[in-house]
XYZ file of C-alpha atoms in Angstrom:
704
model
C 193.908 167.114 56.205
C 190.699 164.776 57.305
C 190.159 167.383 60.277
C 191.103 170.758 57.789
C 188.487 168.703 55.803
C 185.580 168.356 58.538
C 185.065 171.951 59.436
C 185.705 173.856 55.760
C 182.383 171.121 54.642
C 180.149 171.548 57.848
C 181.341 175.065 57.903
C 179.654 175.467 55.185
C 176.737 174.031 55.278
C 175.312 175.033 58.730
C 176.707 178.044 56.799
C 174.157 177.127 53.734
C 170.815 175.230 55.792
C 171.700 178.536 58.079
C 170.944 181.236 54.907
C 168.621 178.859 53.490
C 166.236 178.981 56.238
C 165.843 182.780 56.002
C 164.609 182.359 53.048
C 162.175 178.568 52.355
C 161.260 175.797 55.237
C 161.177 173.251 52.095
C 164.078 173.759 50.155
C 166.338 174.230 52.821
C 165.114 170.703 53.749
C 164.610 168.796 50.830
C 167.777 170.132 49.695
C 169.655 169.176 53.495
C 169.287 165.330 52.467
C 170.319 166.040 49.564
C 172.749 167.399 50.856
C 174.276 164.573 52.874
C 174.480 162.056 50.865
C 177.495 163.700 49.106
C 181.075 162.712 50.626
C 183.316 165.447 50.100
C 184.193 167.841 46.839
C 187.469 165.988 45.665
C 186.690 162.910 48.165
C 187.763 160.468 45.775
C 189.310 161.577 42.535
C 192.133 159.412 42.757
C 189.787 157.075 42.175
C 188.294 158.571 38.815
C 188.732 156.360 36.098
C 189.580 153.177 36.618
C 187.100 149.980 37.222
C 188.015 146.358 37.752
C 190.430 145.836 40.545
C 192.307 149.420 39.500
C 189.115 150.769 40.882
C 188.536 148.344 43.891
C 192.354 149.628 44.893
C 192.205 153.063 44.288
C 189.338 152.761 47.216
C 190.736 151.080 49.369
C 193.965 153.962 48.806
C 190.970 156.447 50.369
C 189.053 154.922 53.059
C 191.764 152.439 54.000
C 192.388 151.294 57.963
C 190.430 153.890 59.200
C 191.122 155.016 63.128
C 187.931 152.829 64.575
C 186.811 153.746 67.913
C 187.252 151.393 70.724
C 185.328 148.675 71.226
C 183.151 149.159 73.987
C 183.574 152.816 72.604
C 180.847 151.146 69.951
C 177.375 151.151 72.317
C 177.981 154.616 72.370
C 178.145 155.180 68.842
C 175.011 153.238 68.605
C 173.040 155.924 70.066
C 173.611 158.130 67.081
C 173.976 155.746 64.211
C 171.165 152.960 64.803
C 168.656 154.922 66.044
C 164.848 154.687 65.491
C 162.612 157.762 65.315
C 161.593 156.833 68.875
C 164.743 156.977 70.198
C 164.887 153.434 70.953
C 167.759 151.311 69.483
C 167.205 150.036 65.952
C 167.941 145.948 65.476
C 168.234 145.052 61.508
C 167.495 141.326 63.133
C 164.455 141.485 64.613
C 161.721 143.412 63.779
C 159.641 143.048 67.125
C 162.393 144.699 69.514
C 161.682 148.110 71.426
C 165.582 148.005 72.896
C 166.869 151.973 75.034
C 169.849 152.499 74.314
C 172.640 151.382 77.701
C 169.300 149.444 79.194
C 168.381 147.124 77.644
C 172.386 145.421 75.799
C 173.807 142.194 76.596
C 173.721 140.667 79.116
C 172.330 136.634 79.172
C 169.814 135.917 76.825
C 168.172 132.475 76.535
C 165.384 133.737 73.420
C 164.411 136.778 70.473
C 163.646 139.495 72.110
C 165.950 139.614 76.356
C 168.611 141.945 75.070
C 170.951 144.195 72.549
C 174.587 142.969 71.008
C 177.227 143.975 68.600
C 176.617 142.211 66.210
C 179.829 141.706 63.355
C 177.479 141.285 60.195
C 180.853 139.935 58.335
C 181.956 137.753 60.940
C 185.132 138.343 63.270
C 185.980 134.614 63.137
C 186.412 135.115 59.450
C 189.377 137.631 60.262
C 191.091 135.778 63.578
C 189.186 138.720 65.721
C 191.250 141.077 63.736
C 192.466 145.124 64.468
C 190.556 147.330 63.340
C 188.315 145.161 62.003
C 187.198 144.146 64.983
C 185.529 147.598 66.204
C 184.475 148.924 62.692
C 181.069 150.947 62.038
C 181.044 150.031 58.892
C 180.571 146.815 59.781
C 179.088 146.136 63.460
C 174.915 147.390 63.861
C 173.402 146.555 67.347
C 171.318 143.682 67.154
C 168.995 140.690 68.818
C 171.467 139.137 71.144
C 169.591 135.771 70.263
C 168.955 136.380 66.291
C 173.227 136.658 66.727
C 173.539 133.770 68.326
C 171.514 132.261 66.185
C 173.325 132.574 63.406
C 177.254 132.167 64.539
C 179.963 133.026 61.310
C 177.634 131.869 59.197
C 177.443 133.316 55.823
C 174.896 134.893 53.787
C 172.820 133.848 51.920
C 168.904 132.969 50.647
C 167.285 130.738 52.305
C 165.554 127.696 50.590
C 164.851 125.083 53.340
C 164.521 126.797 56.660
C 165.430 125.460 59.408
C 164.529 128.332 62.245
C 163.090 132.031 61.644
C 162.886 135.100 64.650
C 159.792 136.198 65.053
C 157.822 137.012 61.570
C 160.647 135.369 60.015
C 162.181 138.753 59.474
C 165.790 136.535 59.621
C 166.241 132.769 58.383
C 168.840 130.303 58.695
C 168.471 127.468 56.871
C 169.640 125.227 53.375
C 171.130 128.095 50.932
C 169.190 127.999 47.598
C 170.996 130.467 46.205
C 172.815 129.682 42.766
C 176.315 128.413 43.636
C 175.604 127.093 47.110
C 173.552 125.297 49.172
C 175.177 124.525 52.387
C 174.099 126.362 55.654
C 172.997 129.476 55.678
C 171.670 133.040 57.491
C 169.480 135.419 55.422
C 168.335 138.592 56.395
C 165.714 140.390 55.915
C 165.273 142.170 52.707
C 164.469 146.005 54.422
C 168.570 145.005 55.346
C 169.949 142.677 52.488
C 171.354 146.386 50.255
C 173.003 147.552 52.821
C 174.720 144.483 54.047
C 175.773 143.635 50.455
C 177.626 146.792 51.099
C 178.881 146.556 54.147
C 180.208 142.792 52.043
C 181.934 145.716 49.709
C 183.395 148.092 51.696
C 184.959 145.737 53.668
C 187.060 143.700 51.204
C 188.178 147.267 50.326
C 189.340 148.602 53.645
C 190.537 145.692 54.172
C 192.143 145.155 51.279
C 195.505 144.539 52.394
C 194.717 142.045 55.160
C 192.342 139.980 52.979
C 194.664 137.047 51.700
C 195.274 136.148 55.822
C 191.407 136.119 55.548
C 189.164 132.434 55.860
C 187.454 131.267 52.814
C 185.574 128.314 55.041
C 185.323 127.767 59.118
C 183.133 124.959 61.171
C 179.787 126.297 59.657
C 181.100 125.860 55.850
C 181.535 128.241 53.572
C 182.126 131.967 54.694
C 181.512 135.375 51.423
C 185.004 135.413 50.841
C 188.365 134.268 49.094
C 191.597 134.468 49.785
C 192.125 137.123 47.560
C 192.299 140.738 47.063
C 190.634 140.915 44.565
C 187.671 139.699 43.348
C 187.617 139.690 47.140
C 183.971 137.470 47.073
C 183.519 133.506 45.771
C 181.674 133.011 42.511
C 177.991 133.113 43.621
C 178.712 135.730 47.056
C 179.260 138.434 43.578
C 176.057 137.175 42.273
C 173.997 137.137 45.535
C 175.763 140.808 47.194
C 175.006 141.999 43.265
C 171.343 140.640 43.712
C 170.514 142.700 46.803
C 172.643 145.773 45.723
C 170.131 146.472 43.071
C 167.209 144.793 44.820
C 167.814 146.976 48.050
C 168.872 150.314 47.000
C 170.802 152.529 49.114
C 168.372 154.061 52.168
C 168.335 158.293 54.083
C 169.814 155.585 57.107
C 172.076 154.730 55.402
C 173.549 157.834 54.534
C 173.091 159.251 57.312
C 174.848 156.466 59.432
C 178.316 157.406 56.701
C 177.761 160.198 57.646
C 178.158 159.914 61.216
C 180.463 157.691 61.480
C 181.684 159.643 58.838
C 182.356 162.799 60.610
C 181.660 161.872 63.973
C 184.289 158.523 64.252
C 185.804 156.881 62.362
C 187.518 159.847 58.566
C 186.161 157.392 56.536
C 183.221 156.543 54.415
C 181.515 154.315 52.535
C 181.620 154.891 48.852
C 179.356 151.999 48.030
C 177.055 154.615 49.781
C 177.873 157.462 48.007
C 178.898 156.364 44.741
C 176.222 152.623 44.579
C 177.588 152.363 40.636
C 181.237 151.296 41.847
C 179.956 148.655 42.582
C 179.206 147.738 39.424
C 182.403 149.433 37.857
C 184.202 146.553 40.079
C 182.126 143.621 40.141
C 178.990 144.218 37.752
C 177.308 145.030 34.986
C 179.521 147.174 33.758
C 183.729 146.229 34.881
C 186.080 147.658 32.038
C 184.085 150.760 32.121
C 186.866 153.966 33.713
C 184.322 154.939 36.691
C 183.541 158.895 36.875
C 181.727 160.391 39.621
C 180.766 163.312 37.637
C 179.802 163.420 33.115
C 182.007 167.320 34.336
C 184.076 168.293 31.383
C 186.669 170.239 33.644
C 190.069 168.949 32.913
C 191.510 167.243 36.238
C 194.565 165.483 37.319
C 193.148 162.369 38.836
C 196.540 160.127 39.945
C 198.820 161.282 41.662
C 195.940 163.673 44.036
C 196.346 166.963 44.873
C 198.546 167.080 48.707
C 199.211 162.889 49.447
C 202.044 161.760 49.592
C 204.145 158.829 47.550
C 206.556 156.973 49.820
C 209.331 154.577 48.844
C 209.667 153.116 52.255
C 213.479 152.207 52.503
C 215.784 153.512 49.344
C 219.736 151.905 48.900
C 222.598 155.218 50.117
C 223.711 155.695 46.755
C 222.177 153.515 44.435
C 219.553 154.480 42.177
C 216.620 152.760 42.225
C 213.400 153.419 39.886
C 209.820 153.677 40.636
C 207.558 154.050 38.296
C 204.161 156.352 39.579
C 200.690 156.068 36.968
C 200.495 159.770 35.765
C 196.223 159.947 34.664
C 194.270 163.138 33.440
C 191.223 163.839 31.812
C 189.479 165.991 29.939
C 193.429 168.114 28.401
C 193.215 171.361 27.328
C 197.358 170.490 26.481
C 200.052 169.006 27.866
C 201.696 168.045 31.087
C 204.552 169.827 32.490
C 206.298 167.711 35.370
C 208.759 169.216 37.651
C 210.461 168.312 40.650
C 212.034 171.154 43.547
C 213.599 170.773 46.924
C 214.809 167.148 46.497
C 218.727 168.483 46.511
C 219.676 166.018 43.845
C 217.956 162.671 45.186
C 215.298 162.910 43.096
C 215.657 162.276 39.251
C 213.009 162.513 36.589
C 213.059 161.036 33.023
C 211.037 163.609 31.002
C 209.592 166.987 31.137
C 206.573 167.144 29.900
C 203.849 164.336 29.055
C 201.122 164.756 26.066
C 197.438 164.791 26.477
C 197.236 161.656 24.874
C 199.803 159.921 26.874
C 198.367 162.345 30.092
C 195.083 160.255 29.461
C 195.738 157.118 28.675
C 198.093 156.611 32.347
C 201.382 157.337 32.000
C 203.941 155.709 33.707
C 206.268 158.667 34.975
C 209.371 157.269 36.794
C 211.385 158.483 38.843
C 215.287 158.222 40.100
C 215.389 157.762 44.076
C 219.934 158.450 44.595
C 220.665 159.393 48.030
C 223.588 161.844 48.504
C 222.663 161.728 52.227
C 221.618 158.891 54.717
C 218.253 159.263 56.650
C 214.574 161.115 55.264
C 214.585 162.546 51.924
C 211.876 164.561 50.373
C 211.193 166.142 46.935
C 207.206 167.661 45.551
C 206.665 166.826 42.451
C 204.627 169.253 40.842
C 201.827 168.600 37.744
C 200.572 171.844 36.211
C 199.760 172.816 32.253
C 196.998 170.955 30.679
C 194.142 173.053 32.471
C 194.368 171.888 34.714
C 194.656 173.540 38.932
C 198.659 173.317 40.149
C 199.431 169.500 41.435
C 201.874 168.984 44.219
C 202.385 166.170 45.225
C 204.906 165.212 48.223
C 207.298 162.185 47.566
C 209.739 160.877 50.820
C 211.972 157.369 50.905
C 214.304 156.673 53.638
C 217.819 156.371 52.825
C 219.938 153.481 54.391
C 223.558 151.591 54.089
C 221.761 148.526 55.772
C 221.125 145.050 53.162
C 217.938 145.325 51.171
C 215.700 143.518 48.600
C 213.640 145.605 46.146
C 210.425 144.587 44.701
C 210.582 142.738 42.157
C 210.356 143.598 38.218
C 209.651 141.395 35.144
C 206.687 139.949 37.219
C 205.013 137.595 34.467
C 201.857 134.907 34.942
C 205.031 132.144 36.263
C 207.681 134.327 36.720
C 209.372 137.501 38.344
C 212.820 138.973 38.911
C 213.316 138.858 42.299
C 216.386 142.542 43.398
C 217.955 143.360 45.471
C 220.741 146.434 46.879
C 224.667 144.982 46.882
C 226.252 144.004 50.206
C 229.558 145.762 51.411
C 231.940 141.840 51.185
C 229.227 139.365 50.776
C 230.568 136.489 48.642
C 227.443 135.196 46.928
C 223.334 134.757 48.303
C 220.918 132.527 49.115
C 217.694 133.680 47.754
C 214.462 131.938 49.197
C 211.472 131.758 47.324
C 208.263 130.243 49.533
C 204.251 130.806 50.418
C 202.285 130.268 53.809
C 200.632 126.707 55.517
C 197.925 126.918 57.807
C 198.312 124.016 59.890
C 195.834 123.577 63.434
C 192.389 124.007 63.476
C 189.973 127.094 63.221
C 190.520 129.730 66.932
C 187.908 129.001 69.380
C 186.663 131.396 71.563
C 185.658 129.060 75.584
C 184.379 132.453 77.464
C 184.115 136.074 76.397
C 183.406 139.076 79.336
C 182.999 142.939 78.629
C 180.865 143.016 82.140
C 178.153 145.544 80.496
C 175.857 144.380 82.849
C 176.171 145.408 86.693
C 177.514 142.640 89.602
C 179.184 139.838 88.649
C 178.769 138.572 85.464
C 175.652 134.475 85.659
C 178.255 131.793 86.994
C 181.221 134.208 87.735
C 182.557 134.272 91.442
C 183.247 137.631 93.351
C 186.315 137.608 96.780
C 186.623 140.881 98.827
C 185.640 144.947 97.072
C 184.319 144.854 93.311
C 181.729 147.351 91.621
C 180.559 147.324 88.315
C 177.132 149.927 89.314
C 178.083 151.660 86.020
C 178.031 147.833 82.840
C 181.245 149.514 81.841
C 184.412 147.804 83.945
C 184.797 145.913 87.212
C 186.255 147.379 89.756
C 189.276 145.477 92.154
C 189.939 146.787 95.583
C 189.431 148.576 97.365
C 192.106 150.899 99.494
C 191.603 148.725 102.560
C 189.969 145.538 101.276
C 191.757 143.090 98.358
C 189.339 141.839 95.614
C 188.878 139.263 93.618
C 186.602 137.653 91.032
C 187.008 133.597 89.129
C 185.369 132.508 86.127
C 182.782 129.413 85.492
C 185.226 126.145 85.650
C 186.511 126.739 81.359
C 188.211 123.596 79.968
C 191.568 123.943 79.796
C 192.355 120.748 78.877
C 194.261 122.487 75.901
C 197.177 125.711 74.803
C 194.569 128.331 75.138
C 194.869 131.943 74.889
C 194.356 134.567 77.358
C 193.376 138.521 76.351
C 192.488 141.078 79.059
C 191.935 144.299 79.070
C 192.317 146.434 82.289
C 193.589 149.652 84.283
C 194.948 150.682 87.009
C 193.070 153.329 89.275
C 194.533 156.359 88.637
C 198.085 157.257 90.933
C 197.776 153.138 92.248
C 200.531 151.558 89.373
C 198.228 148.709 90.949
C 199.823 145.087 89.587
C 196.968 142.368 88.249
C 197.421 139.116 89.191
C 196.524 135.962 87.099
C 195.627 132.342 88.723
C 194.125 129.570 87.369
C 192.905 126.427 90.015
C 194.255 128.974 92.585
C 197.784 129.010 91.876
C 199.162 132.462 90.905
C 200.733 132.239 87.104
C 201.621 135.643 85.776
C 201.862 139.384 87.212
C 201.698 141.732 85.412
C 202.202 145.792 85.735
C 199.247 147.718 84.779
C 198.949 151.804 82.885
C 196.376 154.502 83.410
C 195.151 153.951 80.645
C 192.718 150.149 79.093
C 195.062 148.234 77.491
C 194.939 143.982 76.557
C 197.574 141.736 78.128
C 198.015 138.819 76.368
C 198.558 135.086 78.378
C 199.669 132.008 76.896
C 198.030 129.182 79.323
C 199.642 125.544 78.434
C 196.724 122.720 78.671
C 195.301 122.375 82.248
C 191.666 121.155 83.208
C 188.373 120.219 82.084
C 186.919 121.969 85.254
C 189.755 124.444 85.306
C 188.703 128.080 86.765
C 190.407 131.396 86.304
C 190.943 133.738 88.422
C 192.058 137.695 88.454
C 192.867 139.252 91.517
C 194.158 143.100 93.028
C 195.520 143.888 96.164
C 194.389 146.641 98.483
C 196.063 150.259 97.615
C 196.733 149.006 94.906
C 192.745 149.266 92.774
C 192.017 148.261 89.186
C 189.545 147.493 86.826
C 188.602 144.915 83.715
C 187.047 145.960 81.048
C 187.505 142.420 78.512
C 187.932 138.694 79.212
C 188.547 135.846 75.995
C 189.404 133.168 76.704
C 190.054 131.296 73.284
C 191.890 128.252 72.056
C 195.108 128.852 70.593
C 194.523 128.977 66.666
C 195.987 128.131 63.334
C 200.002 128.476 62.841
C 201.351 129.952 59.767
C 204.576 127.777 58.316
C 206.113 128.539 55.614
C 206.860 126.811 52.288
C 210.014 127.561 50.470
C 209.554 126.374 46.786
C 211.120 123.060 44.969
C 214.779 123.629 45.179
C 215.124 126.972 47.514
C 216.416 128.423 49.253
C 219.281 128.306 46.887
C 223.345 130.217 46.553
C 222.582 132.067 42.771
C 225.687 133.779 43.275
C 227.287 136.894 43.190
C 224.437 139.175 41.493
C 222.228 141.751 42.806
C 218.433 139.774 40.999
C 217.451 136.439 40.307
C 214.068 135.702 37.163
C 211.880 133.229 39.584
C 210.701 130.839 36.936
C 207.456 127.546 37.232
C 204.655 129.672 39.260
C 201.166 129.759 38.852
C 199.333 132.183 37.612
C 197.784 134.964 39.688
C 199.385 133.752 42.921
C 200.810 135.309 46.064
C 204.692 134.557 46.590
C 206.855 136.378 48.838
C 210.898 136.270 49.050
C 213.938 137.080 50.864
C 217.362 137.857 50.479
C 220.479 136.620 52.578
C 224.131 137.712 51.786
C 227.100 135.702 52.143
C 230.143 135.884 53.687
C 229.371 138.801 55.603
C 227.328 138.132 58.453
C 225.293 140.597 57.257
C 221.008 139.626 57.817
C 218.619 138.623 56.518
C 216.625 141.015 54.472
C 212.960 142.344 54.362
C 210.029 140.192 52.956
C 208.828 141.428 49.883
C 205.324 140.013 48.636
C 204.086 139.250 44.878
C 201.933 138.526 43.007
C 201.865 136.490 39.773
C 199.992 138.083 36.447
C 196.945 136.198 34.947
C 197.467 133.859 31.908
C 197.949 135.253 28.687
C 198.723 132.962 26.526
C 195.781 131.626 24.525
C 196.328 127.820 26.223
C 195.649 128.875 29.172
C 193.094 130.768 28.183
C 189.518 129.431 28.726
C 186.025 130.217 30.484
C 186.492 128.356 33.129
C 182.807 126.988 35.231
C 182.711 128.290 38.143
C 183.315 125.114 40.561
C 181.883 124.768 43.988
C 183.781 123.725 46.543
C 182.741 123.619 49.951
C 184.200 121.207 53.607
C 181.605 118.776 55.248
C 184.147 117.799 58.191
C 186.715 116.808 57.001
C 185.409 115.210 52.999
C 185.952 117.516 50.265
C 182.556 117.955 48.320
C 183.253 119.693 44.590
C 180.139 120.850 41.777
C 179.773 121.958 38.517
C 181.737 118.607 36.631
C 181.503 117.619 33.193
C 180.989 114.222 33.223
C 184.037 111.855 32.053
C 186.441 114.387 33.634
C 189.165 114.065 35.997
C 189.316 115.805 38.938
C 193.027 117.233 40.265
C 193.861 118.607 43.842
C 197.056 120.465 43.738
C 199.239 121.820 46.893
C 199.868 125.339 45.872
C 203.955 123.953 44.909
C 202.216 122.435 41.781
C 202.104 119.004 43.545
C 199.646 116.350 43.145
C 197.863 115.862 46.222
C 195.188 113.884 45.076
C 192.149 112.857 41.167
C 189.507 111.379 40.195
C 187.130 110.484 37.804
C 184.037 111.881 38.003
C 181.405 109.883 37.066
C 178.372 113.073 38.521
C 178.324 116.752 38.233
C 179.090 116.476 41.982
C 181.611 114.340 43.704
C 183.220 113.936 47.459
C 186.307 113.033 48.954
C 187.842 112.176 52.085
C 189.680 115.982 52.119
C 192.959 115.207 55.539
C 195.090 117.297 54.311
C 195.500 121.717 55.799
C 197.115 123.999 54.056
C 195.604 126.369 50.000
C 194.920 123.793 47.140
C 194.131 124.711 43.310
C 191.627 122.089 42.566
C 190.879 121.691 38.588
C 188.176 119.913 36.599
C 190.097 118.889 33.321
C 188.851 117.045 29.975
C 190.862 116.399 26.914
C 193.738 118.049 28.211
C 191.084 121.200 28.650
C 190.720 123.283 31.801
C 187.480 123.617 32.778
C 187.273 124.863 36.001
C 189.723 125.661 39.107
C 189.281 126.789 42.148
C 191.734 127.511 45.282
C 189.887 126.467 47.987
C 191.606 126.413 51.966
C 191.256 123.785 54.529
C 192.135 123.916 58.277
């Protein structure tokens, strides 16, 4: 579908430009710029009429999880997306560089001006080097290697006291003076603050489904994010990024780059470049006000979108399961008609018509799936009338006789109902409700090499035949000679993970031999295309070396080498009294939960040997009781080593720290607006500032 959109849109655009050039050159250029700033027709239709968290989620469903280029492919992409008018590299962190594409790629560097590399403006350690985020062009920019290294994984902020700066103080490092945070931050130049704010808006939107696993703090201090899908940023970062977004409006550079990435690489767009006001409707001064891309008064169906597919996933065979979808429209001239076709009696609906008023307010349409056959069940939902163009939505579900846990219902701020299907022969069911905790330290990169400089990297030793004249990857072995490379001495005194991207020479069916301290550790059989191979290494010595070897006639290419310490471990923490046997029932109310928190559950049938169900995720709602809702102060919390600092506290109050299970970890009386306390625990915690039985402030923290 995206390829069709590309063809039609681009063809129409080229046709219009050709015709207009024959008429007025000036008008052609002017309109060309305006056209390039716009997304294809209908691209954002499903986001219409929403605001806040709902709008952010709608955008995620439009642009989320793109098809990104390879990490090495970024070098090529930059030649299109980040080229200055003089043909040189467009560096976002330094204004004194004149890098030549390809020739000046990093490599080694000792000062500003040595080479350019691939800057993760949104540090990859924040998302554990995960894919596809690691290669998403909307957050990767070419930048001076040395300046990039000085930034590390620091949060963006505004610097008060400068500890280091690039040439002409174009980029700065130092203590933050933006209200809400005083740790060390990196401040980009004013020229690119808006660009980077919109990059951050994009990242937490496009990867909304993954953010629960991202880091809110590192060894360098706080990040700009929190571990929730909404609002996704910590409070001070929301204000900072909105400020930058407002003060540095969308530039032609961003518009051109948005189109280059969309049409040439990822087939998705950065919505906050196309429609900058989206940030205000999600986080800013228009939050709560429905967004619309156009002021048109034409009738339109906003949700579900014409041509879209609703996948119900696995559903129980010969059992009725209800699913609810929102039908929302604007500017209708009458009621909507709802019909189903091609469903073979597996699908049904509760109504045939939706009133104009209900549809414009957002109607919750209940669909039922009761498969009469096993396997994939398809149907078409048609919505017509009211002046809209006829809309057809594909429905699909996979009917299975396997035991299933079903989505939770009756979700509140402190409870939900867990549901599951009947498991034939089960005497009862065990329900486990849990959260995840994290232990261990953050993964640390020991050595990374992409072999993009000619010759063997500095400090490495080669044996036999090696070749990387083209400076893209390094070839080991020839038809008549073995070939190998050995790393510099490395500290392998703790367990590590080695990731090697490699491929066989076409037709050689090559094996790659990996040795540690001259002792063979692993043999990997390669394919004819680059793939990542992962090797878990135990502890060796603080002066160990790793060798990669290929035999003659079994040539291979190594494209990337990444060695890092093992990261933090994820552990299930069951709630008190869980898992529990809940009897021979098909649903169970779970109570005593924390509001606005994520929980998971699985169900295991008893007495028939059936396996445990898949995991169901549930997020409790924000509290609605007047007893629970207060104007909460913005607590600021961060770690320096094993010391927790909390500020914005009220004198005479009590500061308490709770685990996600509600267990009190520690508490102290507040005698100043900022306190510090030793904190050797690991996991997710809630801090509360309480006075006279009233919660004055609260904040979720993650300790690694």
